[in-house]
């Protein structure tokens, strides 16, 4: 019984850490999508071409549904905001939502 209690305690303490790690990976994955969309748009690629290129890339299947809205968002940014600062701001906002 003591082993079971210790295991239950360990799992209850580890679960939030594991959840945070998964969320961090989610932010990293979606930030990579934003970074690629920013770089693609900065090169003058159309929104439709950027979407097609990202969907044909190596995006994890779990994040395919996020590609469209993220590309849409990037294409609303003014041209002067197509920088690494926009990517960092997205990442910061994503991480802030999970903490």
Short mmCIF file of C-alpha atoms in Angstrom, two decimals:
data_model
loop_
_atom_site.label_atom_id
_atom_site.label_comp_id
_atom_site.label_asym_id
_atom_site.label_seq_id
_atom_site.Cartn_x
_atom_site.Cartn_y
_atom_site.Cartn_z
CA UNK A 1 0.00 0.00 0.00
CA UNK A 2 2.85 2.38 0.77
CA UNK A 3 4.33 1.93 -2.72
CA UNK A 4 0.98 2.76 -4.27
CA UNK A 5 0.68 5.90 -2.14
CA UNK A 6 4.19 7.01 -3.11
CA UNK A 7 3.46 6.38 -6.79
CA UNK A 8 0.23 8.35 -6.57
CA UNK A 9 2.06 11.22 -4.86
CA UNK A 10 4.82 11.21 -7.49
CA UNK A 11 2.32 11.22 -10.35
CA UNK A 12 0.29 14.02 -8.83
CA UNK A 13 3.42 16.14 -8.47
CA UNK A 14 4.76 15.29 -11.92
CA UNK A 15 1.53 15.88 -13.86
CA UNK A 16 1.70 19.71 -13.84
CA UNK A 17 5.33 19.63 -14.95
CA UNK A 18 4.53 17.25 -17.79
CA UNK A 19 1.57 19.39 -18.82
CA UNK A 20 3.72 22.55 -18.86
CA UNK A 21 6.31 20.77 -20.99
CA UNK A 22 3.65 19.75 -23.51
CA UNK A 23 2.32 23.30 -23.63
CA UNK A 24 5.84 24.68 -24.09
CA UNK A 25 6.31 22.32 -27.04
CA UNK A 26 3.01 23.56 -28.45
CA UNK A 27 4.19 27.14 -28.26
CA UNK A 28 7.49 26.18 -29.85
CA UNK A 29 5.70 24.43 -32.71
CA UNK A 30 3.27 27.27 -33.39
CA UNK A 31 6.04 29.86 -33.03
CA UNK A 32 7.98 27.98 -35.72
CA UNK A 33 4.92 28.24 -37.97
CA UNK A 34 4.71 31.99 -37.31
CA UNK A 35 8.44 32.40 -37.98
CA UNK A 36 8.15 30.59 -41.31
CA UNK A 37 5.07 32.61 -42.27
CA UNK A 38 6.85 35.88 -41.40
CA UNK A 39 9.91 34.90 -43.42
CA UNK A 40 7.79 33.76 -46.34
CA UNK A 41 5.72 36.94 -46.37
CA UNK A 42 8.83 39.12 -46.05
CA UNK A 43 10.07 37.52 -49.30
CA UNK A 44 6.90 38.73 -51.03
CA UNK A 45 5.07 35.40 -51.17
CA UNK A 46 1.31 35.61 -51.45
CA UNK A 47 -0.83 34.44 -48.55
CA UNK A 48 -2.17 31.50 -50.54
CA UNK A 49 1.35 30.42 -51.55
CA UNK A 50 2.58 30.73 -47.97
CA UNK A 51 -0.29 28.62 -46.68
CA UNK A 52 0.32 25.98 -49.33
CA UNK A 53 4.07 25.89 -48.61
CA UNK A 54 3.58 25.59 -44.85
CA UNK A 55 1.00 22.83 -45.21
CA UNK A 56 3.36 20.95 -47.52
CA UNK A 57 6.21 21.36 -45.03
CA UNK A 58 7.09 19.39 -41.94
CA UNK A 59 4.40 20.74 -39.60
CA UNK A 60 3.40 18.17 -37.00
CA UNK A 61 -0.06 16.84 -37.80
CA UNK A 62 -1.24 18.05 -34.40
CA UNK A 63 -0.68 21.67 -35.50
CA UNK A 64 -2.00 21.55 -39.08
CA UNK A 65 -5.27 23.20 -38.01
CA UNK A 66 -3.30 26.14 -36.58
CA UNK A 67 -1.43 26.89 -39.82
CA UNK A 68 -4.30 28.73 -41.53
CA UNK A 69 -5.17 31.09 -38.66
CA UNK A 70 -1.49 31.79 -37.95
CA UNK A 71 -0.78 32.60 -41.60
CA UNK A 72 -3.90 34.77 -41.66
CA UNK A 73 -2.61 36.66 -38.60
CA UNK A 74 0.86 37.16 -40.08
CA UNK A 75 -0.68 38.62 -43.24
CA UNK A 76 -2.53 41.24 -41.14
CA UNK A 77 0.75 42.60 -39.78
CA UNK A 78 2.15 45.81 -41.27
CA UNK A 79 5.21 45.23 -43.45
CA UNK A 80 7.54 46.88 -40.91
CA UNK A 81 6.55 44.30 -38.28
CA UNK A 82 7.74 41.32 -40.30
CA UNK A 83 10.70 40.79 -38.02
CA UNK A 84 11.97 38.40 -35.38
CA UNK A 85 10.36 40.74 -32.84
CA UNK A 86 6.90 39.75 -34.11
CA UNK A 87 7.86 36.10 -33.76
CA UNK A 88 9.18 36.68 -30.23
CA UNK A 89 6.02 38.61 -29.30
CA UNK A 90 3.88 35.71 -30.50
CA UNK A 91 5.96 33.25 -28.49
CA UNK A 92 5.75 35.42 -25.37
CA UNK A 93 1.97 35.71 -25.73
CA UNK A 94 1.61 31.96 -26.23
CA UNK A 95 3.71 31.18 -23.16
CA UNK A 96 1.86 33.79 -21.09
CA UNK A 97 -1.43 31.99 -21.76
CA UNK A 98 -0.15 28.75 -20.28
CA UNK A 99 1.52 30.09 -17.18
#
